Coordinates of C-alpha atoms in Angstrom, one line a residue:
M2 CA 157.7 59.8 -38.8
T3 CA 159.0 57.4 -36.2
S4 CA 161.3 60.2 -34.9
L5 CA 158.4 62.6 -34.6
A6 CA 156.4 60.1 -32.6
F7 CA 159.3 59.5 -30.3
I8 CA 159.7 63.2 -29.7
L9 CA 156.0 63.6 -28.9
L10 CA 156.2 60.7 -26.4
L11 CA 159.1 62.4 -24.6
A12 CA 157.2 65.6 -24.4
F13 CA 154.3 64.0 -22.5
L14 CA 156.6 62.2 -20.0
P15 CA 156.4 63.8 -16.6
A16 CA 159.3 66.1 -15.8
E17 CA 161.8 64.7 -13.4
S18 CA 161.9 66.5 -10.1
A19 CA 165.0 68.0 -8.5
R20 CA 164.8 65.5 -5.6
S21 CA 165.1 62.4 -7.9
K22 CA 168.4 63.6 -9.4
Y23 CA 170.5 62.4 -6.4
P24 CA 171.2 58.8 -5.6
P25 CA 169.3 57.2 -2.7
K26 CA 170.9 56.2 0.6
S27 CA 171.9 52.8 -0.6
S28 CA 174.3 54.3 -3.1
I29 CA 176.1 56.5 -0.6
S30 CA 179.3 54.7 0.1
S31 CA 180.7 56.7 3.0
P32 CA 179.3 59.1 5.7
V33 CA 182.6 61.0 5.7
F34 CA 182.2 64.2 3.7
G35 CA 184.3 67.0 2.5
P36 CA 185.0 69.2 -0.6
Q37 CA 185.4 67.5 -3.9
Q38 CA 187.7 70.1 -5.4
V39 CA 190.3 72.3 -3.7
Y40 CA 192.4 75.0 -5.3
G41 CA 195.8 76.3 -4.1
L42 CA 198.5 78.6 -5.4
L43 CA 202.1 77.7 -5.7
N44 CA 204.0 78.4 -2.4
G45 CA 200.6 79.1 -0.9
S46 CA 198.6 77.0 1.6
I47 CA 195.3 75.2 1.8
T48 CA 192.9 74.0 4.6
V49 CA 190.6 71.1 4.0
T50 CA 187.7 70.3 6.4
C51 CA 186.2 66.8 6.5
F52 CA 183.1 66.0 8.4
Y53 CA 182.0 62.7 10.1
P54 CA 179.0 61.4 12.0
P55 CA 179.5 62.1 15.8
T56 CA 179.3 58.6 17.1
R57 CA 181.4 57.5 20.1
V58 CA 183.7 55.4 17.9
N59 CA 184.2 58.1 15.4
R60 CA 185.1 60.7 18.0
H61 CA 188.0 58.6 19.3
D62 CA 189.1 56.8 16.1
R63 CA 192.2 57.6 14.0
K64 CA 191.8 60.4 11.4
Y65 CA 194.1 60.5 8.4
W66 CA 195.0 62.3 5.2
C67 CA 196.6 60.2 2.4
K68 CA 197.6 60.6 -1.2
E69 CA 196.4 58.1 -3.8
S70 CA 198.8 56.4 -6.2
T71 CA 199.0 53.2 -8.2
R72 CA 200.3 51.4 -5.1
G73 CA 197.5 52.5 -2.8
C74 CA 196.9 55.5 -0.5
S75 CA 200.1 56.6 1.3
T76 CA 199.5 58.4 4.6
I77 CA 200.6 62.1 4.7
T78 CA 199.6 62.8 8.2
S79 CA 197.3 61.3 10.9
T80 CA 196.0 62.0 14.4
N81 CA 198.3 59.2 15.7
G82 CA 201.2 61.7 15.4
Y83 CA 202.6 60.5 12.1
T84 CA 203.7 62.8 9.3
A85 CA 205.4 61.5 6.1
P86 CA 208.9 62.7 5.1
G87 CA 208.7 65.7 2.8
Y88 CA 205.6 67.0 4.7
Q89 CA 207.1 67.5 8.2
G90 CA 206.7 71.1 9.3
R91 CA 204.2 71.9 6.5
A92 CA 201.4 69.4 7.0
S93 CA 199.2 68.9 10.0
I94 CA 195.8 67.4 11.0
T95 CA 193.5 68.6 13.8
D96 CA 190.5 66.7 15.2
N97 CA 187.5 68.7 16.4
P98 CA 185.1 66.1 17.9
Q99 CA 182.7 68.7 19.3
E100 CA 182.3 70.3 15.9
E101 CA 182.1 66.8 14.2
N102 CA 185.0 67.5 11.8
F103 CA 188.8 67.4 11.4
Q104 CA 191.0 69.8 9.4
I105 CA 194.1 69.2 7.3
S106 CA 196.5 72.1 6.6
I107 CA 199.3 72.1 4.0
S108 CA 201.6 75.0 3.5
E109 CA 204.4 75.8 1.0
L110 CA 202.6 74.1 -1.8
T111 CA 204.5 72.7 -4.7
M112 CA 203.4 71.5 -8.1
A113 CA 204.1 67.9 -6.9
D114 CA 201.4 68.3 -4.2
A115 CA 198.6 68.3 -6.9
G116 CA 196.7 65.1 -7.1
T117 CA 193.9 63.0 -5.4
Y118 CA 193.7 62.7 -1.7
Q119 CA 191.6 60.9 0.9
C120 CA 190.4 62.2 4.3
G121 CA 189.2 59.3 6.4
I122 CA 188.6 57.5 9.7
G123 CA 190.2 54.3 10.9
I124 CA 192.4 52.3 8.5
N125 CA 193.3 53.8 5.1
S126 CA 190.8 53.1 2.2
R127 CA 188.4 51.1 4.5
K128 CA 185.2 52.8 3.1
L129 CA 185.1 55.6 5.8
Y130 CA 186.8 58.2 3.6
H131 CA 186.1 61.0 1.2
R132 CA 188.0 61.7 -2.0
V133 CA 189.4 65.2 -2.6
N134 CA 191.1 66.6 -5.7
L135 CA 193.9 69.2 -5.1
D136 CA 194.8 71.6 -8.0
V137 CA 197.9 73.8 -7.6
S138 CA 198.3 76.7 -10.0
Q139 CA 200.9 79.4 -10.6
G140 CA 198.4 82.2 -11.3
S141 CA 197.4 85.0 -8.9
H142 CA 193.8 84.0 -8.7
I143 CA 192.1 80.7 -7.9
P144 CA 188.4 79.8 -8.4
E145 CA 186.2 79.9 -5.4
G146 CA 185.4 76.4 -4.1
A147 CA 181.9 75.1 -3.1
E148 CA 180.7 75.9 0.4
L149 CA 180.2 72.7 2.3
F150 CA 177.1 71.8 4.4
Y151 CA 177.1 68.7 6.5
V152 CA 173.5 68.2 7.6
K153 CA 171.8 65.6 9.9
L154 CA 169.0 63.5 8.4
H155 CA 165.5 65.1 9.0
S156 CA 167.1 68.4 10.3
T157 CA 167.1 71.8 8.7
L158 CA 169.7 73.3 6.3
T159 CA 170.2 77.1 6.2
M160 CA 172.3 78.6 3.4
T161 CA 173.2 82.3 2.9
C162 CA 174.3 84.0 -0.3
N163 CA 175.5 87.6 -0.8
F164 CA 176.0 89.2 -4.2
G165 CA 176.2 92.9 -3.3
S166 CA 173.8 95.8 -3.4
E167 CA 173.8 96.0 -7.2
Y168 CA 171.6 92.9 -7.2
E169 CA 169.2 94.0 -4.5
S170 CA 166.2 94.1 -6.8
T171 CA 167.2 91.2 -9.1
R172 CA 165.6 87.7 -9.1
K173 CA 167.2 85.4 -6.5
F174 CA 167.1 81.6 -6.7
L175 CA 168.3 78.3 -5.6
C176 CA 168.7 75.4 -8.1
K177 CA 170.1 71.8 -7.9
M178 CA 172.7 70.6 -10.4
D179 CA 172.1 67.5 -12.5
K180 CA 173.5 66.2 -15.8
N181 CA 171.1 68.3 -17.8
G182 CA 171.6 71.6 -16.0
C183 CA 170.3 73.2 -12.8
V184 CA 166.7 72.5 -11.7
N185 CA 164.9 75.4 -9.9
I186 CA 164.1 74.7 -6.3
I187 CA 162.8 78.1 -5.2
D188 CA 163.1 81.7 -6.3
S189 CA 162.0 85.2 -5.2
Y190 CA 159.1 85.1 -7.6
G191 CA 157.3 82.4 -5.6
K192 CA 158.1 79.4 -7.8
V193 CA 158.8 76.3 -5.8
D194 CA 159.6 72.7 -6.9
E195 CA 156.9 70.3 -6.1
D196 CA 159.2 68.2 -3.8
Y197 CA 160.0 71.2 -1.8
I198 CA 156.6 72.8 -1.2
G199 CA 156.1 73.6 2.4
R200 CA 159.7 72.8 3.5
T201 CA 161.8 75.4 1.8
L202 CA 161.9 79.2 2.3
L203 CA 163.7 82.0 0.6
S204 CA 163.9 85.3 2.5
N205 CA 166.0 88.5 2.2
T206 CA 168.5 89.3 4.9
K207 CA 169.6 92.7 6.2
A208 CA 172.5 93.2 3.8
P209 CA 171.3 94.5 0.4
G210 CA 171.6 91.8 -2.3
S211 CA 171.9 89.0 0.3
F212 CA 169.3 86.3 1.1
S213 CA 169.0 83.0 2.9
I214 CA 167.4 79.6 2.0
M215 CA 166.1 77.1 4.5
I216 CA 165.2 73.5 3.8
T217 CA 163.5 71.4 6.5
Q218 CA 163.1 67.7 6.9
M219 CA 166.3 67.0 5.0
S220 CA 166.3 63.5 3.3
W221 CA 169.0 61.4 1.7
E222 CA 167.9 62.6 -1.7
D223 CA 168.5 66.3 -0.7
S224 CA 172.3 65.7 -0.8
G225 CA 174.0 67.1 -3.9
L226 CA 175.5 70.2 -5.5
Y227 CA 173.3 73.4 -5.4
L228 CA 173.7 76.8 -6.9
C229 CA 172.4 80.0 -5.2
G230 CA 172.3 83.0 -7.5
V231 CA 170.9 86.2 -8.8
G232 CA 169.5 86.7 -12.3
V233 CA 168.8 83.7 -14.6
Y234 CA 171.1 80.6 -14.5
G235 CA 173.2 80.3 -17.7
Q236 CA 172.1 83.7 -19.0
N237 CA 173.0 86.6 -16.6
G238 CA 173.9 87.3 -13.0
E239 CA 176.1 85.4 -10.6
T240 CA 176.0 82.0 -8.8
K241 CA 177.7 80.3 -5.9
E242 CA 178.2 76.6 -5.4
L243 CA 176.8 74.9 -2.3
D244 CA 177.8 71.3 -1.6
V245 CA 175.3 69.5 0.7
H246 CA 175.8 66.1 2.3
V247 CA 173.2 64.4 4.5
Y248 CA 174.1 61.9 7.3
E249 CA 172.1 60.0 9.9
E250 CA 172.1 60.8 13.5
T251 CA 169.2 60.0 15.9
S252 CA 170.0 61.9 19.1
I253 CA 167.1 64.3 18.5
P254 CA 163.7 62.7 17.8
Q255 CA 161.7 64.1 14.9
G256 CA 158.0 65.1 14.9
K257 CA 155.4 63.7 12.6
P258 CA 155.8 65.2 9.0
T259 CA 152.0 65.1 8.6
I260 CA 149.2 65.6 11.1
F261 CA 145.5 65.1 10.4
G262 CA 143.0 67.4 12.2
V263 CA 139.2 67.1 12.4
K264 CA 137.4 70.3 11.4
G265 CA 136.2 72.2 14.5
S266 CA 138.5 70.2 16.7
S267 CA 142.3 70.8 17.5
A268 CA 145.7 69.6 16.4
T269 CA 148.9 69.3 18.6
F270 CA 152.4 70.0 17.2
E271 CA 155.7 69.2 18.9
C272 CA 159.0 71.0 18.3
H273 CA 162.1 69.2 19.5
Y274 CA 165.2 71.2 20.5
K275 CA 168.5 71.0 22.4
P276 CA 169.0 73.4 25.3
L277 CA 170.9 76.4 24.0
K278 CA 173.7 78.3 25.9
H279 CA 172.0 81.6 25.2
S280 CA 168.3 82.4 25.5
S281 CA 166.6 82.5 22.1
V282 CA 163.1 83.2 20.8
N283 CA 161.3 80.1 19.7
Y284 CA 158.4 80.8 17.4
W285 CA 155.9 78.9 15.2
C286 CA 154.8 80.1 11.8
K287 CA 152.8 79.1 8.8
W288 CA 154.7 78.6 5.5
R289 CA 153.9 80.7 2.5
Q290 CA 155.7 80.9 -0.8
N291 CA 157.1 84.3 0.0
G292 CA 157.8 83.9 3.7
C293 CA 156.7 82.3 7.0
Y294 CA 153.8 84.1 8.8
R295 CA 154.6 84.2 12.5
I296 CA 151.7 82.9 14.7
I297 CA 153.0 82.6 18.2
D298 CA 156.4 82.8 20.0
N299 CA 157.7 82.2 23.5
S300 CA 158.0 85.9 24.3
G301 CA 154.2 86.3 24.5
Y302 CA 153.4 87.3 21.0
V303 CA 150.2 85.9 19.4
S304 CA 148.9 87.0 16.0
D305 CA 145.5 88.8 16.3
L306 CA 144.1 86.3 13.7
Y307 CA 144.8 83.4 16.1
E308 CA 143.6 85.0 19.4
G309 CA 142.0 82.3 21.6
R310 CA 143.0 79.5 19.1
V311 CA 146.7 78.8 19.8
A312 CA 148.9 78.1 22.8
M313 CA 152.5 77.2 23.3
Y314 CA 153.9 75.1 26.2
D315 CA 157.6 74.6 26.9
N316 CA 158.6 71.2 28.3
P317 CA 162.3 71.4 29.3
D318 CA 162.2 67.9 30.8
N319 CA 161.8 66.2 27.4
Q320 CA 163.2 69.1 25.4
T321 CA 160.1 69.9 23.4
I322 CA 157.8 72.8 22.8
T323 CA 154.1 71.9 22.3
I324 CA 151.8 74.0 20.2
I325 CA 148.0 73.5 20.2
L326 CA 145.8 74.9 17.5
N327 CA 142.1 74.5 17.9
Q328 CA 138.8 75.6 16.2
L329 CA 140.3 74.1 13.1
K330 CA 138.9 75.2 9.7
D331 CA 139.7 74.4 6.1
S332 CA 142.0 77.5 5.7
D333 CA 144.3 76.1 8.4
E334 CA 145.6 73.4 6.0
G335 CA 149.2 73.9 5.1
Y336 CA 152.8 73.7 6.4
Y337 CA 153.8 74.9 9.9
W338 CA 157.4 75.6 10.9
C339 CA 159.1 75.4 14.3
M340 CA 161.7 78.1 14.3
T341 CA 164.4 79.6 16.5
D342 CA 166.5 82.7 16.2
E343 CA 169.8 81.0 17.0
E344 CA 170.4 77.3 16.3
E345 CA 169.9 76.8 12.5
E346 CA 169.4 73.0 12.7
Q347 CA 166.7 73.3 15.3
K348 CA 164.0 74.0 12.8
S349 CA 161.4 71.6 11.4
S350 CA 158.2 71.7 9.4
T351 CA 154.9 69.7 9.6
E352 CA 152.0 69.5 7.2
L353 CA 148.5 69.9 8.6
K354 CA 145.6 68.3 6.7
I355 CA 141.9 69.0 7.7
V356 CA 139.4 66.1 7.5
E357 CA 135.7 66.0 8.0
G358 CA 134.4 64.5 11.2
E359 CA 132.9 65.2 14.6
P360 CA 135.0 66.6 17.4
A361 CA 135.3 64.3 20.4
L362 CA 134.9 67.1 23.0
Q363 CA 131.5 68.7 22.9
G364 CA 130.0 71.8 24.5
K365 CA 128.6 75.2 24.0
K366 CA 131.2 77.4 22.3
D367 CA 129.8 80.9 23.0
V368 CA 128.4 81.6 26.5
E369 CA 126.9 84.8 28.0
A370 CA 126.4 85.4 31.7
Q371 CA 125.5 88.3 33.9
E372 CA 127.9 89.7 36.4
G373 CA 127.4 88.1 39.9
S374 CA 125.5 85.1 38.6
Q375 CA 126.4 81.5 39.0
L376 CA 127.6 79.6 36.0
N377 CA 128.7 76.1 34.9
L378 CA 130.7 75.5 31.7
T379 CA 130.2 71.9 30.7
C380 CA 132.5 69.8 28.5
L381 CA 131.4 66.4 27.3
Y382 CA 134.0 63.7 26.5
P383 CA 133.7 60.3 24.9
C384 CA 134.5 56.9 26.5
R385 CA 138.0 56.7 24.9
Y386 CA 139.1 59.7 27.0
Y387 CA 137.8 58.1 30.3
S388 CA 141.4 57.4 31.6
Y389 CA 142.8 60.7 30.4
Q390 CA 143.5 63.6 32.6
K391 CA 140.9 66.3 32.0
Y392 CA 141.4 70.0 32.6
W393 CA 140.0 73.5 32.1
C394 CA 142.3 76.4 31.5
K395 CA 142.0 80.1 30.9
W396 CA 143.7 81.3 27.7
N397 CA 146.1 84.2 27.5
S398 CA 148.8 85.3 25.0
A399 CA 151.5 83.5 26.9
S400 CA 149.8 80.1 27.4
C401 CA 146.6 78.5 28.7
T402 CA 146.7 78.5 32.5
P403 CA 145.1 75.4 34.1
L404 CA 142.4 76.2 36.6
P405 CA 142.4 74.4 40.0
A406 CA 140.3 71.3 40.7
S407 CA 137.4 71.7 43.2
D408 CA 139.2 69.7 45.9
Q409 CA 142.1 72.2 45.9
R410 CA 139.9 74.8 47.7
Q411 CA 141.2 77.9 46.0
P412 CA 139.2 81.1 45.4
G413 CA 137.7 81.6 41.9
P414 CA 136.3 79.1 39.4
D415 CA 137.1 75.5 40.0
V416 CA 136.9 72.3 37.9
T417 CA 135.0 69.1 38.7
C418 CA 134.7 65.9 36.7
D419 CA 131.6 63.7 36.6
T420 CA 132.7 60.3 35.3
D421 CA 129.2 58.9 35.3
D422 CA 127.9 61.6 32.9
K423 CA 131.4 61.9 31.2
T424 CA 131.5 65.7 31.8
V425 CA 134.1 68.1 33.0
I426 CA 132.5 71.2 34.6
L427 CA 134.0 74.6 35.2
S428 CA 132.0 76.3 38.0
F429 CA 131.8 80.0 38.8
D430 CA 130.2 80.8 42.1
S431 CA 129.9 84.5 41.1
V432 CA 130.8 85.6 37.7
A433 CA 133.1 88.7 37.6
K434 CA 133.8 91.0 34.7
S435 CA 137.5 89.8 34.8
D436 CA 136.2 86.3 34.0
Q437 CA 135.4 87.3 30.5
G438 CA 137.6 85.6 27.8
W439 CA 138.6 82.3 26.3
Y440 CA 138.5 79.0 28.2
W441 CA 139.8 75.7 27.0
C442 CA 138.6 72.2 27.9
G443 CA 141.2 69.6 27.2
V444 CA 142.7 66.1 27.8
K445 CA 146.2 65.0 28.6
R446 CA 147.9 61.6 28.9
N447 CA 151.4 60.9 30.2
G448 CA 152.2 64.6 30.0
L449 CA 151.3 64.8 26.3
Y450 CA 148.5 67.3 25.3
G451 CA 145.6 65.9 23.4
E452 CA 142.4 67.4 22.0
T453 CA 141.0 70.7 23.2
M454 CA 137.7 72.6 22.9
A455 CA 137.5 76.4 23.1
V456 CA 134.7 78.4 24.8
Y457 CA 134.3 82.2 24.8
L458 CA 132.6 83.7 27.9
S459 CA 131.0 87.1 27.6
V460 CA 130.1 88.8 30.9
T461 CA 127.4 91.4 30.9
A462 CA 126.5 93.9 33.6
G463 CA 123.9 92.8 36.2
G464 CA 120.4 94.3 35.9
S465 CA 116.8 93.6 35.1
A466 CA 117.6 91.8 31.9
G467 CA 116.5 88.2 32.0
R468 CA 119.1 85.6 32.7
S469 CA 119.7 83.0 30.0
L470 CA 118.5 79.6 31.2
E471 CA 120.7 77.9 28.7
V472 CA 123.8 79.5 30.1
L473 CA 122.9 78.7 33.7
D474 CA 121.3 75.3 33.0
A475 CA 123.5 73.5 35.5
D476 CA 122.3 75.7 38.3
V477 CA 118.6 76.0 37.3
P478 CA 116.2 73.2 38.3
S479 CA 114.3 71.4 35.5
P480 CA 110.6 72.5 35.0
P481 CA 108.0 70.2 36.7
E482 CA 106.6 67.5 34.6
G483 CA 103.0 67.6 33.4
D484 CA 100.9 70.3 31.8
F485 CA 101.3 72.9 34.5
T486 CA 101.2 76.4 33.1
P487 CA 102.1 79.5 35.1
Q488 CA 99.1 81.7 35.8
G489 CA 100.5 84.8 34.3
R490 CA 101.2 83.0 31.1
A491 CA 97.8 81.6 31.0
N492 CA 96.2 85.0 31.5
S493 CA 98.3 86.5 28.8
A494 CA 97.3 83.7 26.4
A495 CA 93.6 84.2 27.2
S496 CA 93.8 87.9 26.6
E497 CA 95.4 87.4 23.2
S498 CA 92.9 84.8 22.0
P499 CA 91.4 85.9 18.7
N500 CA 88.1 84.0 19.3
Q501 CA 86.3 86.4 21.7
S502 CA 82.5 86.5 22.2
G503 CA 80.2 89.1 23.5
P504 CA 79.4 89.7 27.2
N505 CA 76.2 87.6 27.2
T506 CA 77.9 84.5 25.8
L507 CA 80.6 84.9 28.4
L508 CA 78.0 85.1 31.3
L509 CA 76.2 82.0 30.0
V510 CA 79.5 80.0 30.1
L511 CA 80.8 81.3 33.4
A512 CA 77.6 81.0 35.5
P513 CA 77.4 77.2 35.7
V514 CA 81.1 77.0 36.3
G515 CA 80.9 79.5 39.1
A516 CA 78.0 77.6 40.7
V517 CA 79.9 74.3 40.7
L518 CA 83.0 76.0 42.2
L519 CA 80.9 77.5 45.0
I520 CA 79.5 74.1 45.9
I521 CA 82.9 72.6 46.0
A522 CA 84.4 75.4 48.1
T523 CA 81.5 75.1 50.6
A524 CA 82.0 71.4 51.0
F525 CA 85.7 71.9 51.4
A526 CA 85.2 74.5 54.1
V527 CA 82.9 72.3 56.1
F528 CA 85.5 69.4 55.9
K529 CA 88.3 71.6 57.1
Y530 CA 86.3 73.0 60.0
R531 CA 85.6 69.5 61.3
Q532 CA 89.2 68.5 60.9
I533 CA 90.4 71.6 62.8
K534 CA 88.0 70.9 65.6
R535 CA 89.8 67.6 66.2
S536 CA 93.4 68.8 65.8
D537 CA 95.9 71.1 67.6
L538 CA 98.3 73.6 66.0
V539 CA 101.9 72.3 66.4
S540 CA 105.0 74.4 66.0
V541 CA 108.1 72.8 64.6
G542 CA 111.1 75.1 64.3
S543 CA 110.1 77.8 61.8
Y544 CA 107.2 75.7 60.3
R545 CA 103.6 75.6 61.6
T546 CA 101.3 72.7 60.7
N547 CA 98.0 71.1 61.7
I548 CA 98.5 67.5 63.0
S549 CA 95.4 65.4 63.7
M550 CA 95.3 63.8 67.2
S551 CA 94.1 60.6 65.6
D552 CA 97.5 60.2 64.1
F553 CA 98.9 59.9 67.6
E554 CA 96.3 57.4 68.7
S555 CA 96.8 55.1 65.7
V556 CA 100.5 54.6 66.6
K557 CA 99.6 52.2 69.4
D558 CA 98.1 49.7 67.0
Y559 CA 100.0 50.3 63.8
G560 CA 103.3 52.1 64.7
A561 CA 106.9 50.8 64.3
S562 CA 108.0 48.0 66.6
N563 CA 110.3 50.1 68.9
N564 CA 107.3 52.4 69.6
A565 CA 104.6 49.7 69.8
C566 CA 103.7 50.4 73.4
V567 CA 102.0 53.9 73.6
K568 CA 99.9 55.0 76.5
E569 CA 97.0 57.4 76.3
T570 CA 99.1 60.2 77.6
Q571 CA 102.7 60.8 76.2
E572 CA 105.3 63.5 75.7
T573 CA 106.9 64.0 72.3
R574 CA 110.1 66.0 71.9
I575 CA 109.6 68.4 69.0
G576 CA 112.1 71.3 69.4
G577 CA 115.1 72.1 71.6
D578 CA 113.1 72.6 74.9
E579 CA 109.6 72.2 73.5
F580 CA 107.3 69.4 74.6
V581 CA 103.8 68.8 73.4
T582 CA 101.4 66.8 75.6
A583 CA 98.7 64.9 73.9
T584 CA 95.7 63.4 75.7
A585 CA 93.4 61.0 74.0
T586 CA 89.7 61.0 74.9
P587 CA 87.6 57.8 75.1
E588 CA 85.5 59.0 72.1
S589 CA 88.5 59.4 69.9
A590 CA 89.9 56.1 70.9
A591 CA 86.6 54.4 70.0
E592 CA 86.6 56.1 66.6
T593 CA 90.1 54.8 66.0
K594 CA 89.2 51.2 66.8
K595 CA 86.1 51.4 64.5
A596 CA 88.0 53.0 61.6
K597 CA 90.7 50.3 61.4
R598 CA 92.6 52.5 58.9
P599 CA 96.4 52.4 58.5
A600 CA 98.5 54.9 60.4
R601 CA 99.5 58.1 58.5
R602 CA 103.0 59.3 59.3
H603 CA 103.3 63.1 59.2
P604 CA 106.5 64.4 57.5
F605 CA 107.5 66.1 60.8
L606 CA 106.8 63.1 63.0
S607 CA 108.7 60.7 60.7
S608 CA 112.0 61.9 62.2
T609 CA 110.8 62.5 65.7
P610 CA 111.2 59.6 68.2
L611 CA 108.5 59.0 70.7
A612 CA 109.2 58.7 74.4
P613 CA 109.9 55.1 75.6
C614 CA 107.2 53.3 77.5
W615 CA 106.7 50.0 79.3
E616 CA 104.0 47.8 80.8
P617 CA 103.8 47.4 84.6
Q618 CA 104.9 44.0 85.8
G619 CA 102.4 41.8 87.7

C-alpha cells in the first residue's frame, strides 16, 4: 500500500523540463570547450578543435595540449613552440584568434596515443582547460563524434542536420540528453518544450531530408548534449549528436526579452548586429510553431496584413535596426524574431505582451478631406513627452519618412508644435490626391524612437459635397456664442412644424406683431434721417461709413492729451492723398457743450492721428 501511494505521488509531480537538466553557470568550471570524445584509427590522424572566449588576454596567452597521467599533465605541444619527444613531426598546434579557437593535429597514431588529454590556455591544469578522451582502434570504421557548437550567451544557435531523401516525409526532431533519456525540444509536428516556446524554430532546408533548428536567447542552462534526428528516438530512424557550450561575451548588447505594449498604442523593438562584409537581408518575423511569418525586411517588403502598422529603421551608428509596430491589438501578442540571411548568431527573439490602458498620443485615426481643401492633422501628447522630439511622417513600405517642420520652408505639408496646447499639427495648404495614405505622429528622445500614433487620410474629389467640419476643424472658426440660428434653418424648422393652424388664426397672431414692427421701423427711419442730416459720408480705403461731425467737435474737450488742442477747422489725413475738411458751426458747438457726453471714438478714427495744433503766443 505504501509503495502504491509513493508511485501515485511521483505521478502527480511536475515533469522536469529539458532546460533544468543542465547545471547552472556556477557549476561550469572552465570556459574552454571542445569535444569530449575523439576517435582515431591506427596509423591514421585526428584534428581536435578547442574554443575559448575572445578576450584580449586569451587571444595572446599560451595554448597547450597535454596528456594526463598519475604525475600530472605532460605537455605534448604548445604555441610557445615546444613539442615533446616522440611527437616531433607528427603533433602540431595552431591558434586562430579571429575564429576564437585553436586546433591540435596528431598523425601516425599508435595504440599508446589513446588516453585522456587536456586542451587549455595559460599554465597546465590551471582551470582554463577542457578534457578530451582519445580512442584509437584498429578497425576500418570509427563512430561519428558529436558536432561542436560554441555559442555566446544570449545569442542564437543554428544547427543543421541531413539524413537523406529517404527521410523527407518522416518526423524530424531535436531532443536534449539527460540521465533518463532524451527530452523533446521541438519536432516537425509542432510540439515544443515549455522552456523553448517562442525561441526555437525547426524548418526544412532545400536538400530533401535536411532541416535546421534555431534557438535564440541562449542561456547557461542551454549547454549540453542534444540529438537531432528523424523518426522516434530509441525506436526507429537516425540521430546525430550536437554538443553545445555557452560562454559569456558582452561585446554585443542584447535587447529586452519581453516588451509590454498598451492596446491601441505602439511597441518599439531593437535588433543589434555587427556590420557584415557582404550585404544581407535583415528581416523581422513573428514566431509560430511551424515557422516564422515574415512581416518586414530591409529590401522594402511589408506583409499586406501589416500595411501602415510597421516600419523599420537602420541605425548604422549604433549598429541597431529599430522596428515600430503600432495600432496594437490582442492578436499581436507573441514572439518576434530579428533575422538575417547570413550571420547565424545575429538573430534574437523578443516577447510582446499586450496590456490594457490608454495610449499617450491621442487624435483622430481616420480622416477624410476633399481635394484642394486645407487640412490640419492634430496629435495630442501628454506632459511626460514635453521634452521629447515630436514628428509627423508619411508611411511607405520602406520606412516612415519624416515631414519637414514649418520653419524649414519646403513645399508640401509641414509640421508645427504648440507647446501650450501640447499638440503637434500636420498642416496641408491644399490637399492633393497624392497625399492619401498613412501618417504617423511620434516622439523620439536621444535618437531612440518612442510611441507612435497612426492616422489614415482619405482624399475625395472636390465637388458640391459638403466639407466635414470635423476634418477641417483647425481651419474653421468656431460658431458664435448665443442662441443665433441661421435664417434658412429657422424657416425650414417652421415649415416642418406639426402644430399648424388655419389661415384665420395665423392672421390674428401676425397682425399685432406687424403693427408693432411698423411703429419701430418708422421711429428708426426718423432717427436715421436726423443723424444723416448732421453727418457727412467719409471714404476710408475700400470702406464707406457715416461719421457724425459731433465726434470731431467732442475731441477738443475729451480727446487724448497729444490732441487736446483742436480748432474749429482742421484737416485729418484719411487715405494716401485724401484730406477731409471739417467745419464746426456755432450751433453744433453749443449742442456739444450742453450734452457733456463722453467722446465716441470711431473705429476708423482710432488709428488716424489728427493734425498738430498750437495756441498763439501773447
